[in-house]
mmCIF file of C-alpha atoms in Angstrom:
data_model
loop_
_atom_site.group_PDB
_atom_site.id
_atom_site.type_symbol
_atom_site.label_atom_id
_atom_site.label_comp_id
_atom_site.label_asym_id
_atom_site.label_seq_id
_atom_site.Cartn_x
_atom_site.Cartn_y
_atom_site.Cartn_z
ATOM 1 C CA UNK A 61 -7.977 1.320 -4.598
ATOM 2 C CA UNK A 62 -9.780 1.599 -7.808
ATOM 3 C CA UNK A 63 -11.675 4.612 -7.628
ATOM 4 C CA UNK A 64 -14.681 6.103 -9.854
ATOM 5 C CA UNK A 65 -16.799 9.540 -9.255
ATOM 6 C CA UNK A 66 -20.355 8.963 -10.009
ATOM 7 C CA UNK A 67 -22.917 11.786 -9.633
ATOM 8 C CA UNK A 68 -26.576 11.430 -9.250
ATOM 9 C CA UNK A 69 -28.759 14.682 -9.960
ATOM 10 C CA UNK A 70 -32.504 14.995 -7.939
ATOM 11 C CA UNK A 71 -34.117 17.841 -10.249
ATOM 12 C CA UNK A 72 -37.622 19.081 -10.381
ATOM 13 C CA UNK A 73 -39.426 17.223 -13.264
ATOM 14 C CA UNK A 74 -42.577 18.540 -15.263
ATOM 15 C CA UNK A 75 -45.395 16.228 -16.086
ATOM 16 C CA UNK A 76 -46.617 18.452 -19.173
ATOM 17 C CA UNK A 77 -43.664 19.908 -20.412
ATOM 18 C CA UNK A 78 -39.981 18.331 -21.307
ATOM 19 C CA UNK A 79 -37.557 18.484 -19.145
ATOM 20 C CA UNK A 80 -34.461 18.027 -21.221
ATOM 21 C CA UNK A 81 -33.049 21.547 -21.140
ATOM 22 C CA UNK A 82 -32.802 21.359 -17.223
ATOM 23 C CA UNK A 83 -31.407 18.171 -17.700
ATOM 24 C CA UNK A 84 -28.762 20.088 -19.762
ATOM 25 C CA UNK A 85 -28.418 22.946 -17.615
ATOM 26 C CA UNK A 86 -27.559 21.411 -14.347
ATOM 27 C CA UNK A 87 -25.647 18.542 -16.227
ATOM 28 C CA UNK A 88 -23.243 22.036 -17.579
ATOM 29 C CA UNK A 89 -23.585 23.273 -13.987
ATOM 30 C CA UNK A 90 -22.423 19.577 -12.299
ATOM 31 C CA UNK A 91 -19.211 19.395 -14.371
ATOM 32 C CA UNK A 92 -18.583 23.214 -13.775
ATOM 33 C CA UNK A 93 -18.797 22.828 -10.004
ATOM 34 C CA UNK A 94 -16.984 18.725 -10.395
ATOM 35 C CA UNK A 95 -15.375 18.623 -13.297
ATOM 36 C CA UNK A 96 -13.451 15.153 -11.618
ATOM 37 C CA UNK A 97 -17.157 13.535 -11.876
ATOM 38 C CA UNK A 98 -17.008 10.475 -14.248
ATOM 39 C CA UNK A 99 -20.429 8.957 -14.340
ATOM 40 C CA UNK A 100 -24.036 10.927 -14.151
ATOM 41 C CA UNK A 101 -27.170 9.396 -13.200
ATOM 42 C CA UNK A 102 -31.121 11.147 -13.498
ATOM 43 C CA UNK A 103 -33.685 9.844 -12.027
ATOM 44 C CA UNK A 104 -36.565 7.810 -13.864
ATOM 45 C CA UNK A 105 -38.834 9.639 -16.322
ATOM 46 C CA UNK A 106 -36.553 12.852 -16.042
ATOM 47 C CA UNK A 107 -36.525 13.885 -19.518
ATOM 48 C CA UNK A 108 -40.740 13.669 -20.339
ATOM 49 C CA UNK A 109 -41.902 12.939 -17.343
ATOM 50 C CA UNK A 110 -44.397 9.889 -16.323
ATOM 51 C CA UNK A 111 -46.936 10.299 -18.982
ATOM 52 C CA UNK A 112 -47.197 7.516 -21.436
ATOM 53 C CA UNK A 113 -48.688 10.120 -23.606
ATOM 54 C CA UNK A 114 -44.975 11.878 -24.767
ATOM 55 C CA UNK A 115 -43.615 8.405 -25.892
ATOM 56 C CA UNK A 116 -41.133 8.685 -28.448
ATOM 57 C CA UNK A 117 -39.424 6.547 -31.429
ATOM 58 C CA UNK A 118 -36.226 4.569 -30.029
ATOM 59 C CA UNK A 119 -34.455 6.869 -31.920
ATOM 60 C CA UNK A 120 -34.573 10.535 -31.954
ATOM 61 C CA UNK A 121 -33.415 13.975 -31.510
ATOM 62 C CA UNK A 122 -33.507 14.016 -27.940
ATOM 63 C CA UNK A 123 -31.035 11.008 -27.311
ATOM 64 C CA UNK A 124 -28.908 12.756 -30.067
ATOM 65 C CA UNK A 125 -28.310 15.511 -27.546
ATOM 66 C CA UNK A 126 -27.710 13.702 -24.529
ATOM 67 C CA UNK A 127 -25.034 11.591 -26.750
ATOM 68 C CA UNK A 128 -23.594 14.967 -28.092
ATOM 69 C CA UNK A 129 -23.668 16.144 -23.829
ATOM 70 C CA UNK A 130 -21.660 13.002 -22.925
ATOM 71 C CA UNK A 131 -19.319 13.304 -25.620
ATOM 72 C CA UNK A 132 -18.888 16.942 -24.856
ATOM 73 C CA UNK A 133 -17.908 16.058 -21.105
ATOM 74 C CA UNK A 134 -16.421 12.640 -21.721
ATOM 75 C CA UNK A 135 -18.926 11.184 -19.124
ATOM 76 C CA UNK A 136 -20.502 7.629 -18.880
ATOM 77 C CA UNK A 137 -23.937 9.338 -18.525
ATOM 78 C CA UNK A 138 -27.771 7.563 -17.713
ATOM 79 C CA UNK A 139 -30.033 10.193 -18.360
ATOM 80 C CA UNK A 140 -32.920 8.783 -16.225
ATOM 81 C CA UNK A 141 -35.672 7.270 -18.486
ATOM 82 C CA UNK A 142 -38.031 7.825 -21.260
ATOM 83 C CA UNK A 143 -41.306 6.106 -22.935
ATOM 84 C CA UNK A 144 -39.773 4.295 -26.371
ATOM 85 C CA UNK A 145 -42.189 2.607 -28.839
ATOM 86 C CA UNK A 146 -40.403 -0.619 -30.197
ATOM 87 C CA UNK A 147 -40.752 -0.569 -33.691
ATOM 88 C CA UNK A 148 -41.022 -4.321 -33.854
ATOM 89 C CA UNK A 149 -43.902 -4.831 -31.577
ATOM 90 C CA UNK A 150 -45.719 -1.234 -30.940
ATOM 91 C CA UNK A 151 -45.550 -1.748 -27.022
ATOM 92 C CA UNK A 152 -44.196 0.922 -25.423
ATOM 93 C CA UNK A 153 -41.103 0.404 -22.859
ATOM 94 C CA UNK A 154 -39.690 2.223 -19.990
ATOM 95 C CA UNK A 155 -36.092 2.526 -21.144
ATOM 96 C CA UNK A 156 -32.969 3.469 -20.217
ATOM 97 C CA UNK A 157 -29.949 3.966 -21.877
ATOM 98 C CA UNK A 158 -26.124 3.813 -21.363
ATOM 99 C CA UNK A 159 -23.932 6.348 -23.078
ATOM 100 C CA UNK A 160 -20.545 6.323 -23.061
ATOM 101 C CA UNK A 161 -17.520 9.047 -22.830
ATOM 102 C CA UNK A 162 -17.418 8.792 -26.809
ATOM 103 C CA UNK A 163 -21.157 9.754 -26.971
ATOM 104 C CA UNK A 164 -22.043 5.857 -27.628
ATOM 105 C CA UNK A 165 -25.176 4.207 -27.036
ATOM 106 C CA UNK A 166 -23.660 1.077 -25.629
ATOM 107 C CA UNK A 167 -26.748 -0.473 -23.477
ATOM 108 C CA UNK A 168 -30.433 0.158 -23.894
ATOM 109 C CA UNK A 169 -32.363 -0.636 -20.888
ATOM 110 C CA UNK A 170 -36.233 -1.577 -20.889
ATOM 111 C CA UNK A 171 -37.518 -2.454 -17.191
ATOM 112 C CA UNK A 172 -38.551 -5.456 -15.915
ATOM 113 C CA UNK A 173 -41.182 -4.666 -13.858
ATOM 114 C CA UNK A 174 -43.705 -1.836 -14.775
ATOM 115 C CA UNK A 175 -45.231 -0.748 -11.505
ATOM 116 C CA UNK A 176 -48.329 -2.512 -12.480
ATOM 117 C CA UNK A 177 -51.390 -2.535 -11.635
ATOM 118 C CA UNK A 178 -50.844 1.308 -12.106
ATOM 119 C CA UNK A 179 -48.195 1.533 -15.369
ATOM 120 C CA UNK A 180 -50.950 -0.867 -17.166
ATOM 121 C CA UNK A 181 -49.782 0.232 -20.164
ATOM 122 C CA UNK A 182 -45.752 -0.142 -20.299
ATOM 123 C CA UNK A 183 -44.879 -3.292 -21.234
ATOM 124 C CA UNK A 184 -42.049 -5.591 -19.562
ATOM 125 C CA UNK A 185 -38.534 -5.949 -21.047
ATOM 126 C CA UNK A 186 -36.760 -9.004 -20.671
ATOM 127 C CA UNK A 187 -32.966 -8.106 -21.398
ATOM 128 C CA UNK A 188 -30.571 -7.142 -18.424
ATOM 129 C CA UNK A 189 -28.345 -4.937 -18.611
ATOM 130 C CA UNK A 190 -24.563 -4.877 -17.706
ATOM 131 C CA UNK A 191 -21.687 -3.127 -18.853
ATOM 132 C CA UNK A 192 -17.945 -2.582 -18.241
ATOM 133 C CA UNK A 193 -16.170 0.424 -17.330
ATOM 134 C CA UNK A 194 -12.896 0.117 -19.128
ATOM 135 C CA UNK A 195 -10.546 -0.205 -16.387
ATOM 136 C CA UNK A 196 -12.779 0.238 -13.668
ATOM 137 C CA UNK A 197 -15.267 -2.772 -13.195
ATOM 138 C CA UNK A 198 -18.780 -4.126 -13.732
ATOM 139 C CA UNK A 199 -22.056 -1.793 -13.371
ATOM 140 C CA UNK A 200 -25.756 -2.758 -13.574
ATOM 141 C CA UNK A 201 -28.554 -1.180 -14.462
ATOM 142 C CA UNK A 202 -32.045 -1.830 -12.843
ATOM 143 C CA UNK A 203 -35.215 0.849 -12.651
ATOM 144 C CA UNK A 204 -37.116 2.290 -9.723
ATOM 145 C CA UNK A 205 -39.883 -1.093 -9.065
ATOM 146 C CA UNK A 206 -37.143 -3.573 -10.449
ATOM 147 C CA UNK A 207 -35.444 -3.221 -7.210
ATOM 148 C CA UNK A 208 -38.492 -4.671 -5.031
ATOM 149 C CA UNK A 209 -37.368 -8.242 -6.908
ATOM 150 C CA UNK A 210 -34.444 -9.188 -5.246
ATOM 151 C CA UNK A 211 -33.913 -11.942 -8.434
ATOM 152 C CA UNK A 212 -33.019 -9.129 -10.883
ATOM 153 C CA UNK A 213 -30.580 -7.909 -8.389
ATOM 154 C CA UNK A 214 -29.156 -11.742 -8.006
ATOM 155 C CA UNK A 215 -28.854 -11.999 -11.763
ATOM 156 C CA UNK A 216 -26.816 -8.862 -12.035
ATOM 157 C CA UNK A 217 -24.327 -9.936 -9.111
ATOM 158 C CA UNK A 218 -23.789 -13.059 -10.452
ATOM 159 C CA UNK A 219 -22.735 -11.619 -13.535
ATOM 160 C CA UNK A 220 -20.285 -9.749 -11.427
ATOM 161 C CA UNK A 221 -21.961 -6.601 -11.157
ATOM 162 C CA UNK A 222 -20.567 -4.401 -8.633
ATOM 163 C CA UNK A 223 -22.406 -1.303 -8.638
ATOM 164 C CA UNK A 224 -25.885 -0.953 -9.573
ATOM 165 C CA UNK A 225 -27.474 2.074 -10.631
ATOM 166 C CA UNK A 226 -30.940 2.742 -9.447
ATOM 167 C CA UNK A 227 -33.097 5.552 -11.246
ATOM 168 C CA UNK A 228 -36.444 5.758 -9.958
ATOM 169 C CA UNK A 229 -39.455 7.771 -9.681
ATOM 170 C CA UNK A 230 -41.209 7.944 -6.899
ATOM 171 C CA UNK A 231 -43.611 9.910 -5.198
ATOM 172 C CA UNK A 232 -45.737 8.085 -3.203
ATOM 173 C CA UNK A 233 -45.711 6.816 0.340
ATOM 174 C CA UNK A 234 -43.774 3.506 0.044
ATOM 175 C CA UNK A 235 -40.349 5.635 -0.379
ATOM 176 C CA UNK A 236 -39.236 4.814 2.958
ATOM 177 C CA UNK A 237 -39.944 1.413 1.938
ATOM 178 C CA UNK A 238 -37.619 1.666 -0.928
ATOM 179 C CA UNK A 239 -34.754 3.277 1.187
ATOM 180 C CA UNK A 240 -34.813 0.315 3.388
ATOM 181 C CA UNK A 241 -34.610 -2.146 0.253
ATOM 182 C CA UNK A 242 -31.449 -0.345 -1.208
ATOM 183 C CA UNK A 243 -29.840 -0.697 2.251
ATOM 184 C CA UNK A 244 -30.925 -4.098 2.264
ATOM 185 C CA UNK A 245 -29.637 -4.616 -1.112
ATOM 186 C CA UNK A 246 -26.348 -3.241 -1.000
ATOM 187 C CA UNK A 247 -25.936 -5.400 2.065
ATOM 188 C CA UNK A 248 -27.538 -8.703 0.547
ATOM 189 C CA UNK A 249 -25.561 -8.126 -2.766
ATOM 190 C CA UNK A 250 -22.251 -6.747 -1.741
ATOM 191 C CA UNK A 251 -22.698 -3.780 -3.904
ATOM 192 C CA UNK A 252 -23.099 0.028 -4.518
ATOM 193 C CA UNK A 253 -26.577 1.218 -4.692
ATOM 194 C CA UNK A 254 -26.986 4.704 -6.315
ATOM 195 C CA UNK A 255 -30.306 5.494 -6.073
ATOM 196 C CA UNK A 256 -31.609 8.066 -7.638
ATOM 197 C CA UNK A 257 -34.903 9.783 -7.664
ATOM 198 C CA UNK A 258 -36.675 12.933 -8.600
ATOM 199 C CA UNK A 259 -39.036 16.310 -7.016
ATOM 200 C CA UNK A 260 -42.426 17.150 -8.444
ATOM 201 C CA UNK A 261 -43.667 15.159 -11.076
ATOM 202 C CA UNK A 262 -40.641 12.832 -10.690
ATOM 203 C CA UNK A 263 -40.633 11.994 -7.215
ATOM 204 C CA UNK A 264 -40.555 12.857 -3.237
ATOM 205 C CA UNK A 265 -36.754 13.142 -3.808
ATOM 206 C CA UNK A 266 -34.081 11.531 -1.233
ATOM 207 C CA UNK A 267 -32.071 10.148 -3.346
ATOM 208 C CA UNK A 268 -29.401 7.431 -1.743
ATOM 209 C CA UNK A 269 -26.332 6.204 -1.946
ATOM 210 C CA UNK A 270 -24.631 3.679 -0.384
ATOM 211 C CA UNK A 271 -21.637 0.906 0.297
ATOM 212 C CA UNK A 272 -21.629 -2.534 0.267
ATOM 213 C CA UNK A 273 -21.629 -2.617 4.179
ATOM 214 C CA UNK A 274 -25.329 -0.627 3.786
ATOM 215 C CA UNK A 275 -23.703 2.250 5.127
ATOM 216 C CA UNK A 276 -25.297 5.190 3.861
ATOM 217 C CA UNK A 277 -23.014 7.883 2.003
ATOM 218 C CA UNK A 278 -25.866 10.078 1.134
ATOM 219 C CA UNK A 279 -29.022 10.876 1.287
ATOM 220 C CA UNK A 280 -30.747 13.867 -0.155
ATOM 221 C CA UNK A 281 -34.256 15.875 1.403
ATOM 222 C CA UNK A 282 -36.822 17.387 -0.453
ATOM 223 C CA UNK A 283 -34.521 19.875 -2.544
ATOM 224 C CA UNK A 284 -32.585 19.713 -5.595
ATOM 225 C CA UNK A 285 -29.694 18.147 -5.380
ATOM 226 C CA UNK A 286 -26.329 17.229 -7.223
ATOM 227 C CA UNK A 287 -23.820 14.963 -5.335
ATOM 228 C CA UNK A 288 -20.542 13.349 -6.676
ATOM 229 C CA UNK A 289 -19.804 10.180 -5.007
ATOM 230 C CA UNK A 290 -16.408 8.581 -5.593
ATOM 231 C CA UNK A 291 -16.975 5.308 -4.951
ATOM 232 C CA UNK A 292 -13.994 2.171 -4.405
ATOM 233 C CA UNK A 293 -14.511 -0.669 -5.936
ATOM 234 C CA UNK A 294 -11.288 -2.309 -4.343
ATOM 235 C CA UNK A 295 -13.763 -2.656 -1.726
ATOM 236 C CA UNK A 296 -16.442 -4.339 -3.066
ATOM 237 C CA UNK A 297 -14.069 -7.094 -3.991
ATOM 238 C CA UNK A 298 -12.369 -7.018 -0.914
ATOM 239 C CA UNK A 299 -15.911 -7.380 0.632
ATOM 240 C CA UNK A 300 -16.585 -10.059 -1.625
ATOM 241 C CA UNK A 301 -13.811 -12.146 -0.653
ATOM 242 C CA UNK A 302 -13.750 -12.121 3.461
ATOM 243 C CA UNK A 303 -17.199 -10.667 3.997
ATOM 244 C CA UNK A 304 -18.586 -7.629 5.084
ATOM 245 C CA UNK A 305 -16.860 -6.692 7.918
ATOM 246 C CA UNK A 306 -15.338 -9.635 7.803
ATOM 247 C CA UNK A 307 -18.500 -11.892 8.721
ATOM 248 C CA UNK A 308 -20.990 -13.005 5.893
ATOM 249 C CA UNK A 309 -19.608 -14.153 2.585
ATOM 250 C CA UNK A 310 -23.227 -14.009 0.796
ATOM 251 C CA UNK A 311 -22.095 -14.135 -2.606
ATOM 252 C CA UNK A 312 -19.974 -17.350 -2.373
ATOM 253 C CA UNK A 313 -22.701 -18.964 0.140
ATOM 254 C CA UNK A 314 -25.601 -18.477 -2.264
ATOM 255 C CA UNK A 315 -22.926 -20.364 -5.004
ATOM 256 C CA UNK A 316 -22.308 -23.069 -2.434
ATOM 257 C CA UNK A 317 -26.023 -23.471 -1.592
ATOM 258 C CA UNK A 318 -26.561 -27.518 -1.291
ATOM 259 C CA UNK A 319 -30.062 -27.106 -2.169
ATOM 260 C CA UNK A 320 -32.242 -25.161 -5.318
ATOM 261 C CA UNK A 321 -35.415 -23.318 -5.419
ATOM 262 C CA UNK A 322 -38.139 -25.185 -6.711
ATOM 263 C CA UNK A 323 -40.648 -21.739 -6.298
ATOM 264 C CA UNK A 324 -38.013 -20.870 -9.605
ATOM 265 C CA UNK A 325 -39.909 -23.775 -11.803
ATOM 266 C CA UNK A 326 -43.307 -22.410 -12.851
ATOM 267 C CA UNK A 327 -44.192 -26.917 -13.212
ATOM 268 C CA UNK A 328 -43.399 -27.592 -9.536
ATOM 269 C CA UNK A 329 -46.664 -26.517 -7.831
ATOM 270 C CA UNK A 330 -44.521 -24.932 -4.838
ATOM 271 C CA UNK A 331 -45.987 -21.605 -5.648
ATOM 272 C CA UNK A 332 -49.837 -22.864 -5.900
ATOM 273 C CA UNK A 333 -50.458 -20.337 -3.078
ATOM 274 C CA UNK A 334 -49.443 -17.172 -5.516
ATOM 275 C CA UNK A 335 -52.500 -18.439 -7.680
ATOM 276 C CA UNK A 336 -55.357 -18.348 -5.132
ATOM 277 C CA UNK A 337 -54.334 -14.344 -4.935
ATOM 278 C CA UNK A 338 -56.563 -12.178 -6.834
ATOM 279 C CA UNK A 339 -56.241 -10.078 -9.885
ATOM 280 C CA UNK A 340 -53.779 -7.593 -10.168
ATOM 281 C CA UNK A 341 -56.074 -4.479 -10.220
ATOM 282 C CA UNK A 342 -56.316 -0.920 -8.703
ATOM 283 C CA UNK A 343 -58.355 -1.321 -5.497
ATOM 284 C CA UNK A 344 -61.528 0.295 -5.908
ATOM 285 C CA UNK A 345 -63.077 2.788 -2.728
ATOM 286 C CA UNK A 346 -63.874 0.625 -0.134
ATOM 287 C CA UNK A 347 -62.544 -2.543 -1.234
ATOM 288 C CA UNK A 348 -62.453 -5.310 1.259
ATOM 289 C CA UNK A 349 -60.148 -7.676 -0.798
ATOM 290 C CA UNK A 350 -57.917 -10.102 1.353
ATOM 291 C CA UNK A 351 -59.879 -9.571 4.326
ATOM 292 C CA UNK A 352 -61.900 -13.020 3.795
ATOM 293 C CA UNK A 353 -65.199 -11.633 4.963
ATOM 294 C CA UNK A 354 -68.271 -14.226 5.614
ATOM 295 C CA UNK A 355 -70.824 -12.048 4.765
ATOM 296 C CA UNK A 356 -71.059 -8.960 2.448
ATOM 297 C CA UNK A 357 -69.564 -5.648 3.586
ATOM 298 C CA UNK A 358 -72.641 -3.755 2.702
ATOM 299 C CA UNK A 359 -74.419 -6.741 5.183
ATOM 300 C CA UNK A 360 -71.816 -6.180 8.031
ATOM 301 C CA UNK A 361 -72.284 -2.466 8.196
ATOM 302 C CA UNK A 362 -76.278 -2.836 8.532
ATOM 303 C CA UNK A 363 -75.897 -5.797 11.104
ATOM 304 C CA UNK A 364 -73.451 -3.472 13.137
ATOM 305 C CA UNK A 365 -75.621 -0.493 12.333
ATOM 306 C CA UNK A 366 -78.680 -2.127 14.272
ATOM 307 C CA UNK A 367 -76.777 -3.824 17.298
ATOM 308 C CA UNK A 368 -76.130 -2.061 20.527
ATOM 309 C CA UNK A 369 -72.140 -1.059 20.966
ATOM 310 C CA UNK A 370 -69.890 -1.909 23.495
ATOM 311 C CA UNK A 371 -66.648 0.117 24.228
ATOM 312 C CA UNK A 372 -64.012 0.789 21.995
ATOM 313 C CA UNK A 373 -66.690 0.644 19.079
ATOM 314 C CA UNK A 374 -66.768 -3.659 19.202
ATOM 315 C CA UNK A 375 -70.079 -4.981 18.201
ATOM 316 C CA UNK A 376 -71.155 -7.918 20.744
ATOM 317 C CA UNK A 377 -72.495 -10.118 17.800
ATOM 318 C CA UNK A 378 -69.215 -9.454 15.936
ATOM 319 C CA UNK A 379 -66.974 -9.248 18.306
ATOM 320 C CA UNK A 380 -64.700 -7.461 15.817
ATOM 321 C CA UNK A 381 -64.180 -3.840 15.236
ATOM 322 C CA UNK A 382 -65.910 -2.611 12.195
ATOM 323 C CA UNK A 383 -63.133 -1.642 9.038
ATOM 324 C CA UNK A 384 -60.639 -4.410 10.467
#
């Protein structure tokens, strides 16, 4: 068995005001109440927030404190996320960071996939991040919409990632959409998935965790919440090895696979469909993209307007129900 105790803290997050000395307080409270826990996780945009507007420098006082906290616990810690203008470019990246028990910086995260059309102004990093725990085994990091591209996912496994940690922020209606894919991850990628998400500003909360089988070990409501999870990673190489449950050996059929994916070279024309989509935009109030109209929705409305109606609101020179 090769145990490790990671904790993942769901805290109310302020959009106009910084959250760092909650951050601080519960992370004093979490090692009061577990002082076994090894590894803390906070959900995306904890420390600011999600407004661009309270970007910082990628180095400042802030980070100096959450390096001085992990140093003072002699935790691996991931405090959630924060806006960080790279000095080289000006962009501004969602980015994570990776402190270790010595109050190191030893990873700096910048996610792959702003949650455009709606982040338009973060821009995309292109670095992955892994690291080892000495002793322990292989963790990856990913953030919040990363996770809806199973390829970032296949790139950290087949580095030998074996738990991936998953701070998001959300607090819109897809969550249970995003439960289902960190199931379905775990599952697909013989992995932990600690996923971790915030209240208020910084989410709808229920945070997850769970095993390479997709079994969940936790799953948080609509409250604040702290939960230590000691996790085996004897298990995820055992599962690795004969399969979960002893049935699918993903990992080693995706290396065996006898053919390639051609959608993978941007020359090959197989994904020609992707380019007859339409711009990534906002939709705008009463948008009728993808619906592949003949005539003009403002046209369709008077035509049904003026026709007499059958049941069940169909229109007989339509012979469609209006909206659909």
């Amino acid at each position: 068995m090769t145990p490790f105790a990671i904790a993942g803290v769901q805290m109310y997050v302020n959009a106009l005001q910084p959250n760092v000395e909650g951050m601080m307080q519960r992370l004093d409270v979490l090692m009061m109440r577990f002082p076994w826990t090894q590894m803390v996780l906070f959900s995306e945009l904890a420390p600011f927030g999600p407004l661009e507007k309270f970007k910082l420098p990628p180095e400042n006082d802030v980070i100096d404190r959450f390096c001085e906290a992990a140093r003072r616990h002699k935790i691996w810690l991931i405090p959630g996320s924060m806006f960080l203008t790279n000095p080289e470019d000006g962009k501004v990246y969602n980015t994570s960071l990776v402190i270790n028990p010595d109050g190191d910086i030893i990873r700096r995260y910048a996610k792959m996939f702003p949650f455009l059309p709606y982040e338009a102004g973060v821009a995309a990093g292109t670095d992955f991040c892994v690291f080892d725990v000495p002793d322990v085994g292989r963790f990856g990091l990913s953030i919040c919409y990363d996770m809806w591209f199973p390829e970032t996912t296949r790139q950290l496994t087949s580095q030998g990632v074996e738990v991936l940690l998953h701070p998001v922020l959300t607090g819109t209606t897809d969550r249970d959409a995003e439960l289902a894919i960190a199931r379905a991850t775990a599952a697909q990628f013989q992995c932990y998935v600690i996923d971790v998400n915030g209240l208020g500003a910084g989410g709808v909360g229920k945070s997850l965790v769970v095993d390479p089988t997709s079994l969940v070990l936790h799953q948080s409501a609509g409250q604040e919440d702290m939960f230590p999870i000691e996790v085996d990673l004897s298990m995820v190489r055992r599962q690795r090895e004969t399969g979960m449950k002893g049935l699918g050996q993903v990992l080693k059929s995706f290396r065996d696979r006898p053919t390639d994916f051609s959608v993978y070279d941007r020359t090959s024309g197989t994904d020609a469909f992707l380019n007859t989509l339409g711009p990534l935009k906002v939709p705008h109030q009463g948008s009728r993209a993808g619906l592949h109209v003949d005539v003009p929705a403002s046209a369709e409305a008077e035509v049904f307007d003026r026709e007499p109606k059958l049941g069940f609101g169909v229109s007989p020179a339509m012979g469609k129900t209006p909206g659909n």
